[in-house]
Coordinates of C-alpha atoms in Angstrom, one line a residue:
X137 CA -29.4 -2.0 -62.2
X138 CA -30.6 -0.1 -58.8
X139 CA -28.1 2.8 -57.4
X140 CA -26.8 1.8 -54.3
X141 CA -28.7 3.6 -51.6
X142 CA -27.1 6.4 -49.8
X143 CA -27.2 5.0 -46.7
X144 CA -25.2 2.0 -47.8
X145 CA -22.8 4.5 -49.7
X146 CA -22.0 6.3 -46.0
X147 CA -21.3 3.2 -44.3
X148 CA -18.4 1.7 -47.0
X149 CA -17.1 5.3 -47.1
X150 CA -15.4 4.8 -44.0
X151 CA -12.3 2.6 -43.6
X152 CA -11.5 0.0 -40.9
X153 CA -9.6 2.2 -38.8
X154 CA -12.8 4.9 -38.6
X155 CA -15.2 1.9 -37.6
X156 CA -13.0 0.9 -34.9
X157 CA -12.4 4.4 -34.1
X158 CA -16.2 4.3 -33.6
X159 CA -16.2 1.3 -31.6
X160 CA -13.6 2.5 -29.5
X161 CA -15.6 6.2 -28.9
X162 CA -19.1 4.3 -27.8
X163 CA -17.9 2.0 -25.9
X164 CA -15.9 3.6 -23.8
X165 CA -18.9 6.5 -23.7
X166 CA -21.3 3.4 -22.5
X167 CA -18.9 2.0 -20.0
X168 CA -18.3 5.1 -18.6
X169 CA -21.8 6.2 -18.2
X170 CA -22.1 3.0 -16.2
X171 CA -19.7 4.2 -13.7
X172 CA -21.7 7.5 -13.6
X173 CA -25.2 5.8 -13.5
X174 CA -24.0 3.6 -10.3
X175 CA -22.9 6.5 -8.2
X176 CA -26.1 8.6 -8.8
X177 CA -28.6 6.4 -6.7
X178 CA -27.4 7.6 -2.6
X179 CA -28.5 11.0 -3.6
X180 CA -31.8 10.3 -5.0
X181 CA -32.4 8.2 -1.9
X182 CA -31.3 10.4 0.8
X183 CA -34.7 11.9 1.1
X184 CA -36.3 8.6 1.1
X185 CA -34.2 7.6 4.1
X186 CA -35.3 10.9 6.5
X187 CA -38.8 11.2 5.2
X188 CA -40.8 9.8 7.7
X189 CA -38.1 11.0 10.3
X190 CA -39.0 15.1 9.6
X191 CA -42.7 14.4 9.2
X192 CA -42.5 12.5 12.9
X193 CA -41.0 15.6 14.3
X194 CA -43.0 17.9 13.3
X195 CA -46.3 16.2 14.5
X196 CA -44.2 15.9 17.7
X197 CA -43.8 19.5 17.9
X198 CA -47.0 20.3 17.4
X199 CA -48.8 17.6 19.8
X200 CA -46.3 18.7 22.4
X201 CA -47.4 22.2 22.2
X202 CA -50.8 21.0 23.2
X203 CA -50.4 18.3 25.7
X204 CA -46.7 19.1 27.1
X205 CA -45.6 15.1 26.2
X206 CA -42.8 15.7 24.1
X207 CA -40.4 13.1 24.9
X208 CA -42.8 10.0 25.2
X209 CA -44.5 11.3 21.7
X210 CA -40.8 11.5 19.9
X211 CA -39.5 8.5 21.4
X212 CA -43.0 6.7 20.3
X213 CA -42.7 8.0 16.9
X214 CA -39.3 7.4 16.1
X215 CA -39.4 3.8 17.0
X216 CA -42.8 3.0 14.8
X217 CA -42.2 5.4 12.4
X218 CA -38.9 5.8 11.5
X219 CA -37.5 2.6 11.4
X220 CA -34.7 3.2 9.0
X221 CA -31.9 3.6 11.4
X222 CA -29.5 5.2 11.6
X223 CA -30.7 8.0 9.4
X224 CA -33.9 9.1 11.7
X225 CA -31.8 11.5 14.0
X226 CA -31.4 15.1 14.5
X227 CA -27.8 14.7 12.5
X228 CA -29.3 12.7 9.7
X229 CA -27.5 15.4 7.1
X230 CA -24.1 14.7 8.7
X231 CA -24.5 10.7 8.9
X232 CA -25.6 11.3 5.1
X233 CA -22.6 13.2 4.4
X234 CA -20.3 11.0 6.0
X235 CA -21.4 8.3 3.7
X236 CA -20.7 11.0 0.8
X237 CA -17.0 11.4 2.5
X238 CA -16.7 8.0 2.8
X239 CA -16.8 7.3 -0.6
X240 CA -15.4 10.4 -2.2
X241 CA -12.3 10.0 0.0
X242 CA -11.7 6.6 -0.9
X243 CA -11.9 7.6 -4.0
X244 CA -9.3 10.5 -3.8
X245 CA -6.9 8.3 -2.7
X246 CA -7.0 5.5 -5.0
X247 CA -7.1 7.7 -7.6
X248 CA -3.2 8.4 -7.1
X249 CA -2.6 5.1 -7.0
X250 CA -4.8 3.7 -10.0
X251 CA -3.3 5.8 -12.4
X252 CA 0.3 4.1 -11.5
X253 CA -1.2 0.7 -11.5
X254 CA -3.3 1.2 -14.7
X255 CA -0.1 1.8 -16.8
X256 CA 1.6 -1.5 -15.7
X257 CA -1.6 -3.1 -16.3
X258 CA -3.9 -4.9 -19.8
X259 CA -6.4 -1.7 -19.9
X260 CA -9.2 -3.8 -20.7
X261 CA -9.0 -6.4 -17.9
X262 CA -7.5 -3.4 -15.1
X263 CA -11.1 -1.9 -16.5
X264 CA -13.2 -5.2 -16.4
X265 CA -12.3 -6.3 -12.9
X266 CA -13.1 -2.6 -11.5
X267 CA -16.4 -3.0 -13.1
X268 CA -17.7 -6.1 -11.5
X269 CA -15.8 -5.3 -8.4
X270 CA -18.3 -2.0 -8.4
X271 CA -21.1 -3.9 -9.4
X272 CA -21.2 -6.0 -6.5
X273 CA -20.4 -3.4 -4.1
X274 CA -23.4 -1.2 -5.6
X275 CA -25.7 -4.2 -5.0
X276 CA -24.6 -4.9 -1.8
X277 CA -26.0 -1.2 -0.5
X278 CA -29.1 -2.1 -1.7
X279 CA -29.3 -5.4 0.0
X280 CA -29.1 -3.5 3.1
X281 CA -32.8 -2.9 2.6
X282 CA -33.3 -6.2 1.5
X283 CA -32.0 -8.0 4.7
X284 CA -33.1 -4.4 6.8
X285 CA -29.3 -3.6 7.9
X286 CA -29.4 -0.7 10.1
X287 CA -26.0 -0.7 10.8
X288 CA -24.1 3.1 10.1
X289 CA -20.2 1.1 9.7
X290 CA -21.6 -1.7 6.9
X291 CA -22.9 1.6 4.4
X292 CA -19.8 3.1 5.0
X293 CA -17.8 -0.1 4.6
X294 CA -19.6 -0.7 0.6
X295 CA -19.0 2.8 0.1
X296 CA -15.3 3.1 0.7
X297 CA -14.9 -0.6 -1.0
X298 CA -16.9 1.1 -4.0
X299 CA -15.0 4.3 -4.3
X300 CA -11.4 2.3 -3.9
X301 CA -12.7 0.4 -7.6
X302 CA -14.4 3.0 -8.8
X303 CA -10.7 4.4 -8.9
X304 CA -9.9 2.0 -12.2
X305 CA -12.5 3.6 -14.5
X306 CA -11.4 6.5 -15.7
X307 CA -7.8 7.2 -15.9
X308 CA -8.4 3.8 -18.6
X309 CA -11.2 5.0 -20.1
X310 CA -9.4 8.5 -21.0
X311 CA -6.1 6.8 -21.9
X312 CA -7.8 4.5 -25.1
X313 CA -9.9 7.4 -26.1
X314 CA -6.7 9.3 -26.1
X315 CA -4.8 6.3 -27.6
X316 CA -7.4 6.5 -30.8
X317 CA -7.7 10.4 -31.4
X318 CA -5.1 13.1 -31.6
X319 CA -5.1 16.6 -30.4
X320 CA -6.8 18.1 -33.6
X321 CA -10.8 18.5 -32.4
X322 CA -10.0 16.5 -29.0
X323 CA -11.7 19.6 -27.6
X324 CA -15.3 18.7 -29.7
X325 CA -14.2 15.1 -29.4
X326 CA -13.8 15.3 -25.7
X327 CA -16.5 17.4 -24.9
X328 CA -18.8 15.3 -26.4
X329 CA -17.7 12.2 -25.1
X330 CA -17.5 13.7 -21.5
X331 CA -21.3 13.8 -21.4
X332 CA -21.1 10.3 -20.4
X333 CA -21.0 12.2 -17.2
X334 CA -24.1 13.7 -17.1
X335 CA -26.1 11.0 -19.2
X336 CA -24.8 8.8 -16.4
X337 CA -26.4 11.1 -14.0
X338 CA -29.6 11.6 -15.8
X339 CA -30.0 7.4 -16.5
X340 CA -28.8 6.9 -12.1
X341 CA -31.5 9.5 -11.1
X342 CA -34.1 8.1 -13.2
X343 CA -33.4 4.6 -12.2
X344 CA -33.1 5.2 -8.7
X345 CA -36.5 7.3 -9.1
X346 CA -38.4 4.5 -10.1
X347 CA -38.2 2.4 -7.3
X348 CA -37.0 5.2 -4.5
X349 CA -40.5 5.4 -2.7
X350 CA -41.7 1.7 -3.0
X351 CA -38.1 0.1 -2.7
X352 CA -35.3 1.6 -2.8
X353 CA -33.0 -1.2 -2.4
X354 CA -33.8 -1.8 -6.3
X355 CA -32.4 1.9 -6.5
X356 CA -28.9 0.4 -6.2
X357 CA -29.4 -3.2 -7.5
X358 CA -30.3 -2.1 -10.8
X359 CA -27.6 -0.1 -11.7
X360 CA -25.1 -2.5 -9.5
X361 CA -26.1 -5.0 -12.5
X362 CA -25.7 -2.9 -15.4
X363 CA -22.6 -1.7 -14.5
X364 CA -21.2 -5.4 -13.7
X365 CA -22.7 -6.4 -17.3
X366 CA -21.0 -3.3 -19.3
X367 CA -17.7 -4.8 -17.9
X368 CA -18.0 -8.0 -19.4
X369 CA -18.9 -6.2 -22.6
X370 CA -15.6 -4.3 -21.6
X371 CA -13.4 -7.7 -21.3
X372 CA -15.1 -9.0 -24.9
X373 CA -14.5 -5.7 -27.2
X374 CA -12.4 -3.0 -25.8
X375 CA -9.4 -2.3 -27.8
X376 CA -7.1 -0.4 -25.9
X377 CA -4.4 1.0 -28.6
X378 CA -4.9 0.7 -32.4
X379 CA -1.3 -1.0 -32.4
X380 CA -3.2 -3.5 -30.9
X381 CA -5.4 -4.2 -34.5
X382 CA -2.0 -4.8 -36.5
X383 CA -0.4 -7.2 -34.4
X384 CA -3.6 -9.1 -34.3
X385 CA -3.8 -8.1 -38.6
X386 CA -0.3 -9.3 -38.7
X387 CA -0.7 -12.9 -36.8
X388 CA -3.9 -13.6 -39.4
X389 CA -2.0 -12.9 -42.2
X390 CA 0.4 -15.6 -41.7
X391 CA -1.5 -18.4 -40.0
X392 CA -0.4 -21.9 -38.6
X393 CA 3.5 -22.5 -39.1
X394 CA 4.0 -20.9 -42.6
X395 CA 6.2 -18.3 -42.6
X396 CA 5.4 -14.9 -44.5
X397 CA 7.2 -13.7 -47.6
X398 CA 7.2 -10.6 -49.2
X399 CA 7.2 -10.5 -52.8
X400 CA 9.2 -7.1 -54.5
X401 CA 10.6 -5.8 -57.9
X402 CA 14.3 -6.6 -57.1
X403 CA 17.0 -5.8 -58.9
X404 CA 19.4 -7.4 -61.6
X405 CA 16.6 -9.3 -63.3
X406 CA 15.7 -11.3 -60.4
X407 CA 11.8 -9.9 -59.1
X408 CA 11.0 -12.3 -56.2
X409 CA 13.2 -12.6 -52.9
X410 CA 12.0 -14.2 -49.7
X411 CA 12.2 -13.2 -45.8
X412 CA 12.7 -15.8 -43.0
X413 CA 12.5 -15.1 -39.4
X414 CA 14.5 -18.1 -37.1
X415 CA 14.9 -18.6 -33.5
X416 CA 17.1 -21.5 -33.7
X417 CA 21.2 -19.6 -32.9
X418 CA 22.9 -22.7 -34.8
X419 CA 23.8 -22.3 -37.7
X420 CA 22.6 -24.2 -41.3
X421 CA 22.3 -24.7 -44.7
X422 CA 19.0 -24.9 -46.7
X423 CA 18.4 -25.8 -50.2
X424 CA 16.0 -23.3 -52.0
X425 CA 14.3 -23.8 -54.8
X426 CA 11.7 -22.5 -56.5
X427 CA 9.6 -23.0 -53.8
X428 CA 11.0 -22.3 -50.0
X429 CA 11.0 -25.5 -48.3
X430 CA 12.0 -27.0 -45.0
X431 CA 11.6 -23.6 -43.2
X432 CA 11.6 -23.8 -39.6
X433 CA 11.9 -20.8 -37.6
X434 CA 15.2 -18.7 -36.9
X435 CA 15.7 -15.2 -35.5
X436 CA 17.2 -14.6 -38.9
X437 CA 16.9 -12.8 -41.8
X438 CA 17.5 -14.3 -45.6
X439 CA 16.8 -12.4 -48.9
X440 CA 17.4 -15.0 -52.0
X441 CA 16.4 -15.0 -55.6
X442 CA 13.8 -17.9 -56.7
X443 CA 16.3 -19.3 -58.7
X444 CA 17.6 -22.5 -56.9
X445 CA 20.4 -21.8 -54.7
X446 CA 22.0 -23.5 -51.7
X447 CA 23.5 -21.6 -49.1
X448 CA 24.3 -21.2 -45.6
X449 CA 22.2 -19.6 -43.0
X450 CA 24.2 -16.8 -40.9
X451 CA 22.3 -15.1 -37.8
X452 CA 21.2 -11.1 -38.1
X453 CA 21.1 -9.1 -35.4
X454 CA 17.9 -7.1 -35.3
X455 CA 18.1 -3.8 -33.5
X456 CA 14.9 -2.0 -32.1
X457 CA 15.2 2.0 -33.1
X458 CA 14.9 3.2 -29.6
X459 CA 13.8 1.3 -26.3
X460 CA 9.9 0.7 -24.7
X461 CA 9.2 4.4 -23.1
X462 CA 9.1 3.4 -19.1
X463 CA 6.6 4.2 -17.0
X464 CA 6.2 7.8 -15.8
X465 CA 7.3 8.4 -11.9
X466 CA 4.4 10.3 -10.0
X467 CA 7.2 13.2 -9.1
X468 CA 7.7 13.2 -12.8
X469 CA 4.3 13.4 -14.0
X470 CA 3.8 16.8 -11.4
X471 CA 7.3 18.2 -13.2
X472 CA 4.8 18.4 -16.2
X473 CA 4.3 22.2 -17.0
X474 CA 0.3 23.2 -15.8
X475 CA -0.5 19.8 -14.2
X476 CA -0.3 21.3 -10.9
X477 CA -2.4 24.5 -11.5
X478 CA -4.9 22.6 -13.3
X479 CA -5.0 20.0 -10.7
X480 CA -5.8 22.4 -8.0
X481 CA -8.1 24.2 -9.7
X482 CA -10.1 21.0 -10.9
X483 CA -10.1 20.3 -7.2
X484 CA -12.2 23.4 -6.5
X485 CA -14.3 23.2 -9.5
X486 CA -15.4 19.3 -8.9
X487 CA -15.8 20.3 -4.9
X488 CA -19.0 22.8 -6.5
X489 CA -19.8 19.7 -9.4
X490 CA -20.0 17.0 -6.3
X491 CA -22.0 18.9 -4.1
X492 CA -25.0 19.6 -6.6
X493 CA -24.4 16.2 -7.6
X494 CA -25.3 14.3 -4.1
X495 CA -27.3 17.1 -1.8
X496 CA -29.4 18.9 -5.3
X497 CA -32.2 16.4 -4.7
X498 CA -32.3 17.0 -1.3
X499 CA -32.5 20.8 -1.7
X500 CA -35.1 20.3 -4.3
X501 CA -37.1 18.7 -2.0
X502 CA -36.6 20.9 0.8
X503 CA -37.1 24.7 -1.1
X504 CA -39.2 23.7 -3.9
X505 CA -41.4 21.2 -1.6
X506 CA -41.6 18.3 -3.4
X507 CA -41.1 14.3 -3.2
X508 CA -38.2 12.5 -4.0
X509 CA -38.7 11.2 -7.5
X510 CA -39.9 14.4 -8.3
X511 CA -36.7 16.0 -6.6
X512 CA -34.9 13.6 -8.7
X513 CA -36.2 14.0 -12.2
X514 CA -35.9 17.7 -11.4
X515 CA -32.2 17.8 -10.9
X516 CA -31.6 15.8 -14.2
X517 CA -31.6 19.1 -15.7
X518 CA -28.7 20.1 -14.1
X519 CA -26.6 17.1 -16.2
X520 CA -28.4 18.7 -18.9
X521 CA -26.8 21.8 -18.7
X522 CA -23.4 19.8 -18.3
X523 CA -23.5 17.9 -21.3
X524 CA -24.4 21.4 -23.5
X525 CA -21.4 23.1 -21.0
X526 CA -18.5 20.6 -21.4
X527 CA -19.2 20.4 -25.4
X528 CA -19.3 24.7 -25.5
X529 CA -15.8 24.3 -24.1
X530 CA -14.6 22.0 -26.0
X531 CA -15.4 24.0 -29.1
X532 CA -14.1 26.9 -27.8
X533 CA -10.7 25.5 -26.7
X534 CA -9.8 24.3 -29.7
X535 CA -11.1 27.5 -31.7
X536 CA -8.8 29.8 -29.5
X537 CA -6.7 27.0 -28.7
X538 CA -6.8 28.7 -24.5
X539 CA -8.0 25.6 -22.5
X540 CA -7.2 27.7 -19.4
X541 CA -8.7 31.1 -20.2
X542 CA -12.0 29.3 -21.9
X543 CA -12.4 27.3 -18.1
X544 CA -11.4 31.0 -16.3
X545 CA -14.3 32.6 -18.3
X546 CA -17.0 30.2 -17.4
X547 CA -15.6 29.8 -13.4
X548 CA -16.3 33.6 -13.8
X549 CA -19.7 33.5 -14.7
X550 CA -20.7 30.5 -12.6
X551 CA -20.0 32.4 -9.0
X552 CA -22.8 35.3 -9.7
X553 CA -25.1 32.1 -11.6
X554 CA -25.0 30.1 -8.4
X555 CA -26.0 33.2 -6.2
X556 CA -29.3 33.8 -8.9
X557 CA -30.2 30.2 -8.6
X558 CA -30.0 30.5 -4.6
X559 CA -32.5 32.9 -4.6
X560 CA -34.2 31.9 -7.5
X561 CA -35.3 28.7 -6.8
X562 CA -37.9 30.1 -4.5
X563 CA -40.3 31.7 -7.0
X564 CA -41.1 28.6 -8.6
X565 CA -40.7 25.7 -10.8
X566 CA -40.5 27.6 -13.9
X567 CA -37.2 29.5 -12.8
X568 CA -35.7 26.9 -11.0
X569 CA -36.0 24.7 -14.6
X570 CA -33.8 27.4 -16.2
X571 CA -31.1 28.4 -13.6
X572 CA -30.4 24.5 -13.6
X573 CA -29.7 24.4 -16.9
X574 CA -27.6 27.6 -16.9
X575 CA -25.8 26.0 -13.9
X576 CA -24.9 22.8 -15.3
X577 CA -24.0 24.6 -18.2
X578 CA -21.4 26.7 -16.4
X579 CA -20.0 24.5 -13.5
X580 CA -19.6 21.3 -15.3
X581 CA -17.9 22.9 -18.6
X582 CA -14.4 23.6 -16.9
X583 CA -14.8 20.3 -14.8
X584 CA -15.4 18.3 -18.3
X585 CA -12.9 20.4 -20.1
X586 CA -10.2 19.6 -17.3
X587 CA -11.2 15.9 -17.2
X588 CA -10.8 15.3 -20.2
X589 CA -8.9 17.3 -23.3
X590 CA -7.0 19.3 -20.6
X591 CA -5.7 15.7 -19.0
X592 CA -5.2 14.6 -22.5
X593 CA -3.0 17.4 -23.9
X594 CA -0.7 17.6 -20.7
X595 CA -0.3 13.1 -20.8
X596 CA 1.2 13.7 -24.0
X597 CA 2.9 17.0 -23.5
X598 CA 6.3 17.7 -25.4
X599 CA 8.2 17.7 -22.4
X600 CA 7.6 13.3 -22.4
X601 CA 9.4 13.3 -25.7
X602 CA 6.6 11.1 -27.5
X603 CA 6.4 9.0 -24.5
X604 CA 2.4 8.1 -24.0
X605 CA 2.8 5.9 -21.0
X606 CA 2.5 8.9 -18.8
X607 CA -1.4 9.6 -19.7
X608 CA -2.9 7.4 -17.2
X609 CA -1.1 8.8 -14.5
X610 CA -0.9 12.6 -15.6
X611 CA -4.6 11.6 -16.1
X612 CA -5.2 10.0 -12.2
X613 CA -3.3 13.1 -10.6
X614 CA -5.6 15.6 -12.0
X615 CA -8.9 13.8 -11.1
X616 CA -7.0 12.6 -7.9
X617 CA -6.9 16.2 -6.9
X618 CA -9.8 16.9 -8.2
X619 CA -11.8 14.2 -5.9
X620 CA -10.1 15.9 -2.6
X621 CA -12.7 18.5 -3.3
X622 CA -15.4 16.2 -4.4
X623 CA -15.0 14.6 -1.0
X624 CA -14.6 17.9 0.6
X625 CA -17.9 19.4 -1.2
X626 CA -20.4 17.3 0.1
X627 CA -18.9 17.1 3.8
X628 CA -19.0 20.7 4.3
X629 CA -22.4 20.8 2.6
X630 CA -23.7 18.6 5.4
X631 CA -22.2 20.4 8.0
X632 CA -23.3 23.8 6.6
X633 CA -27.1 23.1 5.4
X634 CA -27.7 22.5 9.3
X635 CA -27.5 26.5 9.7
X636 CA -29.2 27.0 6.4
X637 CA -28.8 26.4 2.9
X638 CA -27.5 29.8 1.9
X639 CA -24.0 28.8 3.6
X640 CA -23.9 26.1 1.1
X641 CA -24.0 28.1 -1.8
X642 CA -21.3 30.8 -0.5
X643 CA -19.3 27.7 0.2
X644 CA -19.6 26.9 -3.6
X645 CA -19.2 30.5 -4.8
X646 CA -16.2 31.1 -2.9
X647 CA -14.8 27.1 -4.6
X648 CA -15.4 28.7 -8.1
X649 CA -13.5 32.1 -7.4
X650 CA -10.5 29.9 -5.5
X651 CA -10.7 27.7 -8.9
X652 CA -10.3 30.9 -10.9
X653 CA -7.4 32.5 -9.1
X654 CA -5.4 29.2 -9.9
X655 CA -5.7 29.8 -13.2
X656 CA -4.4 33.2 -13.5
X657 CA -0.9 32.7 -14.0
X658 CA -1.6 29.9 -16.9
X659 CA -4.4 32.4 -18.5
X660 CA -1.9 35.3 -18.0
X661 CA 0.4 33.2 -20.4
X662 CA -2.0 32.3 -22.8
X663 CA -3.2 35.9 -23.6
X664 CA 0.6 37.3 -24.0
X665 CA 1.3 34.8 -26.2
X666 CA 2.9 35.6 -29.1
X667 CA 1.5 32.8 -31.0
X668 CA -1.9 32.4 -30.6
X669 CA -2.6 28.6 -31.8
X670 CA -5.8 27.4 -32.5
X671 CA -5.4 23.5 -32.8
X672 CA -4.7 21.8 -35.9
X673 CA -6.4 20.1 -37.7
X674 CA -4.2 18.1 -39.2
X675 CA -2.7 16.8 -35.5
X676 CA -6.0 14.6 -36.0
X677 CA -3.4 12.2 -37.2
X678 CA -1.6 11.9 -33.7
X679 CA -1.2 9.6 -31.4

């Protein structure tokens, strides 16, 4: 006989529960990265949409210094030339940035609300109907190129539509993660799940690459698609809680009209009794024999020996052991002890995340000279560096057990990183490769650690007395906050780059060493702890 081999011998090692455990971790990484891989496109195509425009001006500049025929030349240009409007003028980076702001804000805002709506809300189809919602508003910007819309208020309509849905993605997707894993690893667990994030990024930039130079309508198409098709595989296998496996268990077990009966050693002699649930309040009298027979339904509860008997039925009050946990009030969720410091604090750190994630390709282009799917490909590397950064500090938390000093130590070294890579990024492809990497590493570890095991640990702090209703909306205040600054990041960073791009990055330095000063009190009371507690293990088992 043939030994089973080992692969086969891993796969039946794990139980049901692990496999939809599984299920539960992928799926929600893939749907996620969807949401992610939709957003990334506008800032791979923002240097698509001014190319022609600065390469116009500057062969007006220099035929006017010859011939004196400035204005005729520009206005020449301009109309054959650059004929994506309204993108071809002087303020191009602040009609860019207001579509950032546009969408970012939006976003903010119904963020505080979709974490309130979420919990009164089925997960899955809150989830599915934000996901085709956003698929069709990311297609829609790209069929502005198709049907050549130059008009500034329909981009900004889609993108405040888009960031208003966008809103139902993750305070779900973090509340069933949380739902299936407890605090012991949700650090590790987190972290490594939060590089849906940056794979996101990496798949949006590559996507939008492609077709950026030859058509970059397709740019947003594409990923408009994928994300509308990862919500219907959203509405046909998400599971939100795994109380949702034994009702369904339960309802299999006992199919059609039969009623269920538990079978038990009983006691003087008799070693069978039967259970009967009624909804019927009248009272009557059934004849049982050794088989149960005319059983209809009752809100009642009968134990009998198999012996045939005859008695009446009499009602049973059943009494639940403690009431449905309400809904969370916003004003309660901020009474939650570190939700406010981390929430401000997450708003400065994803103000510095936001900003290298829609102007980095554009700087690319601009310092290191080069074209936009080049640009693109290039800035990958700084998702790159997330992914390795938000799993470091998730290991680290939960080997200290200090979510807020581990985030306070990389803020730390981020400021003087961001500095280097400002002047770095000068001298070459070869240094720029590696101070993106070190960068990602270091300004998206306390963002994912925030968004994710942080937002966790405070939804189901002690304080709510077991009561895990209050993660979604624990979880949409902190990211809430956090998207202020996300809107706020790119805004100033089109304002700023007009007088140079080293205002940019003393914008971001001083958002890191805000970020940090938030934390100090928090940190303070983590390090003169008299209990240092690096989490369990064995709170795996939570939920």
């Amino acid at each position: 006989m043939a030994t089973v081999p080992p692969g086969i011998r891993l796969l039946v090692s794990f139980d049901r529960d692990q496999w939809y455990r599984a299920l539960t971790f992928i799926l929600t990484f893939l749907l996620y990265t969807s949401f992610h891989l939709s957003r990334k496109p506008i800032s791979i195509v923002k240097s698509e949409l001014h190319k022609n425009c600065s390469s116009v001006n500057e062969l007006a500049t220099i035929a006017s210094s010859g011939s004196g025929q400035l204005p005729s030349l520009t206005s020449l240009h301009t109309d054959m030339d650059c004929s994506w409007k309204p993108f071809d003028k002087r303020n191009y980076k602040q009609l860019l940035g207001a579509m950032d702001y546009s969408f970012l804000c939006a976003y903010a805002v119904g963020m505080y609300l979709s974490g309130i709506i979420g919990e009164r809300l089925p997960i899955r189809l809150y989830l599915t109907v934000g996901m085709l919602t956003s698929g069709l508003f990311t297609c829609l910007f790209g069929l502005g190129y198709v049907y050549n819309i130059h008009n500034l208020g329909f981009y900004i309509f889609v993108q405040v539509a888009n960031g208003l849905v966008q809103t139902t993605g993750w305070p779900s997707v973090v509340t069933c993660i949380s739902n299936w894993f407890g605090k012991g690893r949700r650090g590790l667990i987190m972290g490594l799940w939060n590089s849906h994030t940056s794979v996101g990024n990496i798949l949006g930039s590559l996507i939008a690459g492609y077709w950026v130079s030859s058509n970059w309508g397709m740019s947003f198409i594409v990923p408009g698609i994928i994300i509308a098709v990862m919500g219907v595989v959203c509405f046909f296998f998400l599971i939100e809680h795994p109380n949702d496996l034994k009702s369904m268990y339960a309802q299999s077990s006992s199919p059609g009209k039969s009623v269920p009966t538990k079978k038990w050693t009983g006691e003087n002699g008799h070693t069978e009794m039967y259970m009967q649930y009624e909804d019927n309040k009248a009272q009557e009298y059934y004849c049982y024999e050794d088989r149960v027979q005319n059983r209809k339904s009752y809100d009642t509860e009968l134990l009998l020996p198999r012996d045939s008997v005859c008695v009446p039925m009499q009602p049973v009050v059943v009494v639940k052991r403690e009431s449905e946990p309400s809904a969370i009030s916003f004003m309660g969720a901020l009474r939650i002890p570190g939700v406010i410091e981390f929430s401000l604090c997450l708003l400065f750190a994803k103000l510095v995340s936001y900003t290298f994630l829609f102007w980095l390709p554009l700087y690319i282009t601009k310092a290191a000279h080069l074209d936009a799917k080049k640009a693109g490909d290039l800035s990958t590397l700084f998702d790159v560096g997330g992914i390795v950064g938000g799993i470091l500090a998730g290991v680290i938390s939960d080997k200290l057990g200090k979510r807020a000093t581990t985030c306070a130590v990389m803020l730390l070294l981020a400021a003087p990183t961001l500095y280097g890579f400002s002047m770095i990024s000068e001298f070459g492809l070869g240094p720029t490769i590696g101070m993106l990497l070190v960068c990602g590493c270091l300004v998206n570890g306390p963002y994912s650690l925030i968004t994710t095991a942080v937002s966790a640990d405070l939804g189901t702090h002690k304080s709510l007395k077991g009561n895990a209703r209050a993660l979604s909306t624990v979880t949409a205040i902190i990211d809430g906050t956090g998207s202020v600054g996300a809107a706020l990041g790119p805004l100033l960073a089109g304002l700023l780059s007009a007088g140079g791009w080293d205002r940019v990055f003393y914008m971001l330095m001083t958002a890191d060493f805000l970020a940090l000063l938030l934390l100090l009190r928090l940190v303070t009371k983590e390090l003169t702890s008299t209990k240092p507690r690096p989490i369990s293990a064995v709170e795996l088992k939570e939920h």
